[in-house]
PDB file of C-alpha atoms in Angstrom:
ATOM      1  CA  MET T   1     -11.614  -4.165  18.053  1.00  0.00           C
ATOM      2  CA  SER T   2     -15.384  -4.517  18.330  1.00  0.00           C
ATOM      3  CA  ASP T   3     -15.900  -0.769  17.965  1.00  0.00           C
ATOM      4  CA  PHE T   4     -14.449  -0.947  14.443  1.00  0.00           C
ATOM      5  CA  VAL T   5     -16.253  -3.933  12.950  1.00  0.00           C
ATOM      6  CA  GLN T   6     -19.051  -3.048  10.539  1.00  0.00           C
ATOM      7  CA  PRO T   7     -22.090  -5.123   9.442  1.00  0.00           C
ATOM      8  CA  HIS T   8     -21.284  -7.822   6.923  1.00  0.00           C
ATOM      9  CA  LEU T   9     -21.908  -7.185   3.258  1.00  0.00           C
ATOM     10  CA  GLY T  10     -24.581  -9.340   1.688  1.00  0.00           C
ATOM     11  CA  GLY T  11     -23.834 -11.695  -1.175  1.00  0.00           C
ATOM     12  CA  VAL T  12     -20.080 -11.988  -0.736  1.00  0.00           C
ATOM     13  CA  ALA T  13     -18.103 -15.236  -0.789  1.00  0.00           C
ATOM     14  CA  SER T  14     -17.584 -16.765   2.636  1.00  0.00           C
ATOM     15  CA  ALA T  15     -13.877 -17.725   2.506  1.00  0.00           C
ATOM     16  CA  PRO T  16     -11.619 -15.656   4.796  1.00  0.00           C
ATOM     17  CA  TRP T  17      -9.337 -13.426   2.750  1.00  0.00           C
ATOM     18  CA  HIS T  18      -6.067 -14.723   4.236  1.00  0.00           C
ATOM     19  CA  THR T  19      -6.734 -18.297   3.084  1.00  0.00           C
ATOM     20  CA  GLY T  20      -7.095 -17.350  -0.582  1.00  0.00           C
ATOM     21  CA  CYS T  21      -4.774 -16.069  -3.309  1.00  0.00           C
ATOM     22  CA  LEU T  22      -2.499 -13.285  -2.095  1.00  0.00           C
ATOM     23  CA  ALA T  23      -0.156 -10.896  -3.906  1.00  0.00           C
ATOM     24  CA  SER T  24       1.903  -8.151  -2.300  1.00  0.00           C
ATOM     25  CA  TYR T  25       3.174  -4.975  -3.987  1.00  0.00           C
ATOM     26  CA  ASP T  26       5.651  -2.343  -2.864  1.00  0.00           C
ATOM     27  CA  CYS T  27       7.513   0.532  -4.515  1.00  0.00           C
ATOM     28  CA  GLU T  28      10.384   2.853  -3.620  1.00  0.00           C
ATOM     29  CA  THR T  29      10.326   6.339  -5.075  1.00  0.00           C
ATOM     30  CA  THR T  30      11.935   9.741  -5.487  1.00  0.00           C
ATOM     31  CA  GLY T  31       9.914  11.457  -2.754  1.00  0.00           C
ATOM     32  CA  VAL T  32       6.933  11.546  -0.404  1.00  0.00           C
ATOM     33  CA  ASP T  33       4.446  13.651  -2.394  1.00  0.00           C
ATOM     34  CA  VAL T  34       2.137  11.223  -4.218  1.00  0.00           C
ATOM     35  CA  ASP T  35       1.485  13.699  -7.035  1.00  0.00           C
ATOM     36  CA  THR T  36       5.155  14.247  -7.873  1.00  0.00           C
ATOM     37  CA  ALA T  37       6.968  11.093  -6.711  1.00  0.00           C
ATOM     38  CA  ARG T  38       8.380   8.785  -9.391  1.00  0.00           C
ATOM     39  CA  ILE T  39       8.798   5.044  -9.007  1.00  0.00           C
ATOM     40  CA  VAL T  40      12.421   3.882  -8.863  1.00  0.00           C
ATOM     41  CA  THR T  41      12.106   0.269  -7.727  1.00  0.00           C
ATOM     42  CA  ALA T  42       9.077  -1.979  -7.249  1.00  0.00           C
ATOM     43  CA  ALA T  43       8.305  -5.588  -6.469  1.00  0.00           C
ATOM     44  CA  LEU T  44       5.421  -8.020  -6.730  1.00  0.00           C
ATOM     45  CA  VAL T  45       5.533 -10.972  -4.348  1.00  0.00           C
ATOM     46  CA  VAL T  46       3.221 -13.964  -4.775  1.00  0.00           C
ATOM     47  CA  PRO T  47       3.606 -16.993  -2.486  1.00  0.00           C
ATOM     48  CA  GLY T  48       5.182 -19.922  -4.301  1.00  0.00           C
ATOM     49  CA  ARG T  49       6.720 -17.832  -7.070  1.00  0.00           C
ATOM     50  CA  GLU T  50       9.910 -15.881  -7.614  1.00  0.00           C
ATOM     51  CA  PRO T  51       9.382 -12.173  -6.868  1.00  0.00           C
ATOM     52  CA  VAL T  52       9.028  -9.841  -9.845  1.00  0.00           C
ATOM     53  CA  LEU T  53      11.405  -6.882  -9.506  1.00  0.00           C
ATOM     54  CA  TRP T  54      11.535  -3.612 -11.416  1.00  0.00           C
ATOM     55  CA  LEU T  55      14.180  -0.891 -11.656  1.00  0.00           C
ATOM     56  CA  ALA T  56      13.112   2.259 -13.478  1.00  0.00           C
ATOM     57  CA  ASP T  57      14.898   5.298 -14.777  1.00  0.00           C
ATOM     58  CA  PRO T  58      12.402   7.798 -13.351  1.00  0.00           C
ATOM     59  CA  GLY T  59      13.351  10.492 -15.847  1.00  0.00           C
ATOM     60  CA  ILE T  60      14.382  12.946 -13.131  1.00  0.00           C
ATOM     61  CA  ASP T  61      17.235  13.179 -10.648  1.00  0.00           C
ATOM     62  CA  ILE T  62      16.740  11.025  -7.568  1.00  0.00           C
ATOM     63  CA  PRO T  63      17.180  13.264  -4.519  1.00  0.00           C
ATOM     64  CA  ASP T  64      20.025  12.300  -2.231  1.00  0.00           C
ATOM     65  CA  GLU T  65      17.663  11.816   0.703  1.00  0.00           C
ATOM     66  CA  ALA T  66      15.578   9.320  -1.301  1.00  0.00           C
ATOM     67  CA  ALA T  67      18.661   7.471  -2.545  1.00  0.00           C
ATOM     68  CA  ALA T  68      19.853   7.211   1.053  1.00  0.00           C
ATOM     69  CA  VAL T  69      16.648   5.347   1.896  1.00  0.00           C
ATOM     70  CA  HIS T  70      16.420   2.833  -0.950  1.00  0.00           C
ATOM     71  CA  GLY T  71      20.017   2.820  -2.164  1.00  0.00           C
ATOM     72  CA  VAL T  72      19.462   3.698  -5.832  1.00  0.00           C
ATOM     73  CA  SER T  73      21.266   6.730  -7.195  1.00  0.00           C
ATOM     74  CA  THR T  74      20.376   8.748 -10.264  1.00  0.00           C
ATOM     75  CA  GLU T  75      23.417   7.364 -12.077  1.00  0.00           C
ATOM     76  CA  HIS T  76      22.553   3.747 -11.267  1.00  0.00           C
ATOM     77  CA  ALA T  77      18.938   4.175 -12.352  1.00  0.00           C
ATOM     78  CA  ARG T  78      19.945   5.790 -15.635  1.00  0.00           C
ATOM     79  CA  GLU T  79      22.494   3.086 -16.417  1.00  0.00           C
ATOM     80  CA  HIS T  80      20.539   0.014 -15.347  1.00  0.00           C
ATOM     81  CA  GLY T  81      16.890   1.015 -15.188  1.00  0.00           C
ATOM     82  CA  GLN T  82      14.225   0.580 -17.850  1.00  0.00           C
ATOM     83  CA  PRO T  83      12.289   3.582 -19.162  1.00  0.00           C
ATOM     84  CA  ALA T  84       9.680   4.593 -16.615  1.00  0.00           C
ATOM     85  CA  ALA T  85       6.716   4.171 -18.957  1.00  0.00           C
ATOM     86  CA  LEU T  86       7.646   0.544 -19.674  1.00  0.00           C
ATOM     87  CA  VAL T  87       8.013  -0.217 -15.980  1.00  0.00           C
ATOM     88  CA  ILE T  88       4.718   1.432 -15.018  1.00  0.00           C
ATOM     89  CA  ASP T  89       2.848  -0.369 -17.775  1.00  0.00           C
ATOM     90  CA  ASP T  90       4.272  -3.745 -16.763  1.00  0.00           C
ATOM     91  CA  ILE T  91       3.513  -3.182 -13.075  1.00  0.00           C
ATOM     92  CA  CYS T  92      -0.110  -2.358 -13.834  1.00  0.00           C
ATOM     93  CA  GLU T  93      -0.510  -5.289 -16.219  1.00  0.00           C
ATOM     94  CA  ARG T  94       0.836  -7.746 -13.676  1.00  0.00           C
ATOM     95  CA  LEU T  95      -1.259  -6.331 -10.839  1.00  0.00           C
ATOM     96  CA  ALA T  96      -4.350  -6.443 -13.041  1.00  0.00           C
ATOM     97  CA  ASP T  97      -3.574 -10.066 -13.917  1.00  0.00           C
ATOM     98  CA  GLU T  98      -3.339 -10.951 -10.230  1.00  0.00           C
ATOM     99  CA  VAL T  99      -6.640  -9.272  -9.455  1.00  0.00           C
ATOM    100  CA  ALA T 100      -8.261 -11.064 -12.402  1.00  0.00           C
ATOM    101  CA  THR T 101      -7.304 -14.374 -10.761  1.00  0.00           C
ATOM    102  CA  ARG T 102      -9.050 -13.212  -7.562  1.00  0.00           C
ATOM    103  CA  SER T 103      -5.865 -12.343  -5.717  1.00  0.00           C
ATOM    104  CA  VAL T 104      -6.072  -9.936  -2.813  1.00  0.00           C
ATOM    105  CA  LEU T 105      -3.453  -7.170  -3.063  1.00  0.00           C
ATOM    106  CA  ILE T 106      -1.545  -6.607   0.153  1.00  0.00           C
ATOM    107  CA  ILE T 107       0.018  -3.145   0.253  1.00  0.00           C
ATOM    108  CA  MET T 108       1.509  -1.419   3.264  1.00  0.00           C
ATOM    109  CA  ASN T 109       0.211   2.178   3.439  1.00  0.00           C
ATOM    110  CA  ALA T 110      -1.787   1.625   0.263  1.00  0.00           C
ATOM    111  CA  PRO T 111      -2.797   5.282  -0.276  1.00  0.00           C
ATOM    112  CA  TYR T 112       0.846   6.062  -0.952  1.00  0.00           C
ATOM    113  CA  ASP T 113       1.904   3.190  -3.227  1.00  0.00           C
ATOM    114  CA  LEU T 114      -1.352   2.940  -5.181  1.00  0.00           C
ATOM    115  CA  THR T 115      -1.720   6.694  -5.589  1.00  0.00           C
ATOM    116  CA  VAL T 116       1.852   7.041  -6.847  1.00  0.00           C
ATOM    117  CA  LEU T 117       1.142   4.270  -9.357  1.00  0.00           C
ATOM    118  CA  ASP T 118      -2.062   6.006 -10.448  1.00  0.00           C
ATOM    119  CA  ARG T 119      -0.243   9.314 -10.990  1.00  0.00           C
ATOM    120  CA  GLU T 120       2.582   7.622 -12.866  1.00  0.00           C
ATOM    121  CA  CYS T 121       0.043   6.120 -15.266  1.00  0.00           C
ATOM    122  CA  ARG T 122      -1.468   9.536 -15.890  1.00  0.00           C
ATOM    123  CA  ARG T 123       1.977  11.104 -16.288  1.00  0.00           C
ATOM    124  CA  HIS T 124       2.832   8.609 -19.045  1.00  0.00           C
ATOM    125  CA  ASP T 125      -0.641   8.516 -20.655  1.00  0.00           C
ATOM    126  CA  LEU T 126      -1.175   4.893 -19.640  1.00  0.00           C
ATOM    127  CA  PRO T 127      -4.379   3.205 -18.467  1.00  0.00           C
ATOM    128  CA  THR T 128      -4.538   3.156 -14.680  1.00  0.00           C
ATOM    129  CA  LEU T 129      -4.949  -0.059 -12.719  1.00  0.00           C
ATOM    130  CA  VAL T 130      -8.643   0.684 -12.263  1.00  0.00           C
ATOM    131  CA  ASP T 131      -8.969   1.384 -16.001  1.00  0.00           C
ATOM    132  CA  ARG T 132      -7.494  -2.046 -16.724  1.00  0.00           C
ATOM    133  CA  LEU T 133      -9.981  -3.584 -14.312  1.00  0.00           C
ATOM    134  CA  GLU T 134     -12.839  -1.849 -16.154  1.00  0.00           C
ATOM    135  CA  GLY T 135     -13.531   0.538 -13.305  1.00  0.00           C
ATOM    136  CA  GLN T 136     -13.463  -2.007 -10.488  1.00  0.00           C
ATOM    137  CA  GLU T 137     -11.156  -1.404  -7.542  1.00  0.00           C
ATOM    138  CA  PRO T 138      -9.045  -4.377  -6.471  1.00  0.00           C
ATOM    139  CA  HIS T 139      -9.575  -5.830  -3.017  1.00  0.00           C
ATOM    140  CA  VAL T 140      -6.718  -4.420  -0.952  1.00  0.00           C
ATOM    141  CA  VAL T 141      -5.434  -5.363   2.489  1.00  0.00           C
ATOM    142  CA  ASP T 142      -3.303  -2.745   4.234  1.00  0.00           C
ATOM    143  CA  PRO T 143      -1.381  -4.005   7.299  1.00  0.00           C
ATOM    144  CA  LEU T 144      -1.105  -0.464   8.628  1.00  0.00           C
ATOM    145  CA  VAL T 145      -4.873   0.023   8.612  1.00  0.00           C
ATOM    146  CA  LEU T 146      -5.463  -3.424  10.116  1.00  0.00           C
ATOM    147  CA  ASP T 147      -3.007  -2.828  12.951  1.00  0.00           C
ATOM    148  CA  ARG T 148      -4.410   0.597  13.775  1.00  0.00           C
ATOM    149  CA  ALA T 149      -7.913  -0.852  13.977  1.00  0.00           C
ATOM    150  CA  ALA T 150      -7.101  -4.103  15.762  1.00  0.00           C
ATOM    151  CA  ASP T 151      -4.655  -2.709  18.332  1.00  0.00           C
ATOM    152  CA  LYS T 152      -5.678   0.934  18.488  1.00  0.00           C
ATOM    153  CA  TRP T 153      -4.122   1.898  21.806  1.00  0.00           C
ATOM    154  CA  ARG T 154      -0.741   0.208  21.431  1.00  0.00           C
ATOM    155  CA  LYS T 155       2.060   2.730  21.753  1.00  0.00           C
ATOM    156  CA  GLY T 156       5.099   2.958  19.517  1.00  0.00           C
ATOM    157  CA  SER T 157       5.848   3.057  15.820  1.00  0.00           C
ATOM    158  CA  ARG T 158       3.596   1.438  13.236  1.00  0.00           C
ATOM    159  CA  LYS T 159       6.188   1.517  10.458  1.00  0.00           C
ATOM    160  CA  LEU T 160       6.716  -1.761   8.646  1.00  0.00           C
ATOM    161  CA  ASP T 161       9.870  -2.707  10.550  1.00  0.00           C
ATOM    162  CA  ALA T 162       8.097  -2.090  13.855  1.00  0.00           C
ATOM    163  CA  LEU T 163       5.057  -4.120  12.783  1.00  0.00           C
ATOM    164  CA  ALA T 164       7.312  -6.965  11.650  1.00  0.00           C
ATOM    165  CA  ALA T 165       9.053  -7.008  15.020  1.00  0.00           C
ATOM    166  CA  HIS T 166       5.759  -6.831  16.911  1.00  0.00           C
ATOM    167  CA  TYR T 167       4.164  -9.695  14.976  1.00  0.00           C
ATOM    168  CA  GLY T 168       7.280 -11.868  14.850  1.00  0.00           C
ATOM    169  CA  VAL T 169       7.985 -11.525  11.126  1.00  0.00           C
ATOM    170  CA  LYS T 170      11.543 -11.818   9.816  1.00  0.00           C
ATOM    171  CA  PHE T 171      12.521  -8.591   8.052  1.00  0.00           C
ATOM    172  CA  ASP T 172      16.153  -7.968   7.149  1.00  0.00           C
ATOM    173  CA  ARG T 173      16.233  -5.486   4.240  1.00  0.00           C
ATOM    174  CA  ALA T 174      13.964  -2.535   4.930  1.00  0.00           C
ATOM    175  CA  HIS T 175      13.264  -0.387   1.843  1.00  0.00           C
ATOM    176  CA  ALA T 176      14.223  -3.130  -0.587  1.00  0.00           C
ATOM    177  CA  ALA T 177      10.932  -3.385  -2.471  1.00  0.00           C
ATOM    178  CA  ASP T 178      10.817  -7.192  -2.509  1.00  0.00           C
ATOM    179  CA  ALA T 179      11.650  -7.447   1.196  1.00  0.00           C
ATOM    180  CA  ASP T 180       9.053  -4.815   2.053  1.00  0.00           C
ATOM    181  CA  ALA T 181       6.398  -6.583  -0.024  1.00  0.00           C
ATOM    182  CA  GLN T 182       7.141  -9.939   1.613  1.00  0.00           C
ATOM    183  CA  ALA T 183       7.115  -8.433   5.094  1.00  0.00           C
ATOM    184  CA  ALA T 184       3.807  -6.663   4.424  1.00  0.00           C
ATOM    185  CA  LEU T 185       2.259  -9.944   3.291  1.00  0.00           C
ATOM    186  CA  ASP T 186       3.556 -11.841   6.306  1.00  0.00           C
ATOM    187  CA  VAL T 187       2.476  -9.135   8.752  1.00  0.00           C
ATOM    188  CA  ALA T 188      -1.020  -8.957   7.260  1.00  0.00           C
ATOM    189  CA  VAL T 189      -1.496 -12.703   7.622  1.00  0.00           C
ATOM    190  CA  ARG T 190      -0.150 -12.670  11.187  1.00  0.00           C
ATOM    191  CA  ILE T 191      -2.615  -9.916  12.098  1.00  0.00           C
ATOM    192  CA  ALA T 192      -5.490 -11.977  10.684  1.00  0.00           C
ATOM    193  CA  GLU T 193      -4.331 -15.024  12.609  1.00  0.00           C
ATOM    194  CA  LYS T 194      -4.146 -13.048  15.858  1.00  0.00           C
ATOM    195  CA  PHE T 195      -7.396 -11.103  15.482  1.00  0.00           C
ATOM    196  CA  THR T 196      -9.978 -13.609  14.314  1.00  0.00           C
ATOM    197  CA  GLU T 197     -12.574 -10.866  13.774  1.00  0.00           C
ATOM    198  CA  LEU T 198     -10.563  -9.992  10.659  1.00  0.00           C
ATOM    199  CA  GLN T 199     -10.998 -13.436   9.118  1.00  0.00           C
ATOM    200  CA  VAL T 200     -13.719 -12.322   6.720  1.00  0.00           C
ATOM    201  CA  PRO T 201     -14.077 -12.243   2.913  1.00  0.00           C
ATOM    202  CA  ALA T 202     -11.834  -9.804   1.057  1.00  0.00           C
ATOM    203  CA  ALA T 203     -14.720  -7.597  -0.059  1.00  0.00           C
ATOM    204  CA  GLN T 204     -15.872  -7.227   3.533  1.00  0.00           C
ATOM    205  CA  LEU T 205     -12.432  -6.400   4.856  1.00  0.00           C
ATOM    206  CA  HIS T 206     -11.840  -3.885   2.059  1.00  0.00           C
ATOM    207  CA  ALA T 207     -15.057  -2.064   2.976  1.00  0.00           C
ATOM    208  CA  TRP T 208     -14.121  -2.025   6.654  1.00  0.00           C
ATOM    209  CA  GLN T 209     -10.713  -0.546   5.902  1.00  0.00           C
ATOM    210  CA  VAL T 210     -12.267   2.357   3.999  1.00  0.00           C
ATOM    211  CA  VAL T 211     -14.163   3.235   7.185  1.00  0.00           C
ATOM    212  CA  TRP T 212     -11.281   2.549   9.563  1.00  0.00           C
ATOM    213  CA  HIS T 213      -8.831   4.712   7.641  1.00  0.00           C
ATOM    214  CA  ALA T 214     -11.313   7.588   7.447  1.00  0.00           C
ATOM    215  CA  ARG T 215     -11.911   7.407  11.202  1.00  0.00           C
ATOM    216  CA  TRP T 216      -8.184   7.358  11.941  1.00  0.00           C
ATOM    217  CA  ALA T 217      -7.570  10.297   9.586  1.00  0.00           C
ATOM    218  CA  ALA T 218     -10.319  12.367  11.200  1.00  0.00           C
ATOM    219  CA  SER T 219      -8.976  11.629  14.688  1.00  0.00           C
ATOM    220  CA  PHE T 220      -5.385  12.402  13.726  1.00  0.00           C
ATOM    221  CA  GLU T 221      -6.460  15.613  12.002  1.00  0.00           C
ATOM    222  CA  GLU T 222      -8.312  16.694  15.139  1.00  0.00           C
ATOM    223  CA  TYR T 223      -5.169  16.058  17.181  1.00  0.00           C
ATOM    224  CA  LEU T 224      -2.950  18.046  14.786  1.00  0.00           C
ATOM    225  CA  ARG T 225      -5.370  20.979  14.744  1.00  0.00           C
ATOM    226  CA  ARG T 226      -4.724  21.598  18.415  1.00  0.00           C
ATOM    227  CA  LYS T 227      -1.500  23.242  17.239  1.00  0.00           C
ATOM    228  CA  ASP T 228      -2.206  23.926  13.559  1.00  0.00           C
ATOM    229  CA  PRO T 229      -5.806  24.883  12.695  1.00  0.00           C
ATOM    230  CA  THR T 230      -5.086  24.309   8.986  1.00  0.00           C
ATOM    231  CA  ALA T 231      -3.856  20.703   9.338  1.00  0.00           C
ATOM    232  CA  ALA T 232      -5.614  18.284   6.989  1.00  0.00           C
ATOM    233  CA  ILE T 233      -5.346  14.498   6.679  1.00  0.00           C
ATOM    234  CA  ASP T 234      -6.807  12.862   3.587  1.00  0.00           C
ATOM    235  CA  ARG T 235      -9.532  10.333   4.383  1.00  0.00           C
ATOM    236  CA  SER T 236      -9.195   8.446   1.073  1.00  0.00           C
ATOM    237  CA  TRP T 237      -8.268   4.776   0.992  1.00  0.00           C
ATOM    238  CA  PRO T 238      -6.814   2.877  -0.865  1.00  0.00           C
ATOM    239  CA  VAL T 239      -6.215   5.550  -3.564  1.00  0.00           C
ATOM    240  CA  VAL T 240      -6.335   9.338  -3.262  1.00  0.00           C
ATOM    241  CA  PRO T 241      -8.728  10.559  -5.984  1.00  0.00           C
ATOM    242  CA  TYR T 242      -7.116  12.348  -8.901  1.00  0.00           C
ATOM    243  CA  ALA T 243      -7.718  16.083  -8.778  1.00  0.00           C
ATOM    244  CA  GLY T 244      -5.993  16.918 -12.055  1.00  0.00           C
ATOM    245  CA  GLY T 245      -2.436  17.782 -12.925  1.00  0.00           C
ATOM    246  CA  VAL T 246       0.756  15.799 -12.427  1.00  0.00           C
ATOM    247  CA  SER T 247       4.348  16.944 -12.753  1.00  0.00           C
TER     248      SER T 247
END
């Protein structure tokens, strides 16, 4: 763990992130490509409140392989879902409201969920989350990044269900957005409780995760290039920068 910790940022509040306001977000989509995936279901979980759930009609057919994961078919989404633009706008407004109240956003594999949300905003000509925050990125905590940094050499899967099992978190409904969001929140807090080096202010932890993810990506890319010289792993965290064009 000590190899990953960076110098503390000056001028930040002293309260450890996991003792403050927390909000957890998760989405289920039509695919794995962040530039083309559409949000189908999403959830916002805040301790002490009822979860906020969304079901969208993504405007395209939901591939069978995606429906098999999250359980929402094209027909169900068209009949029961709200128009995608309304869902995306509401998600961003609620996330922005949470950040405005100094909540830390907990998001498992943040570069996927936050990048998909960013691209959906652009697709529907809506202000992005960062636009709504006047250019400021929210403080994000990503359990995947924390676990990779804190327990680098542990073997086995680092998917959410595996992390929940490893850290003793109850997790019954994988790929239900509300269950995933709750599990991500619980896992993140358990990691902080186990690895006290991570009990730092949110701004500090956010900055560390930018570095940790980039280091992991570079190492994984080097490993993949032993077989594929063209392999590339994006170093960006928590959002992949927009390069133009969405479909």
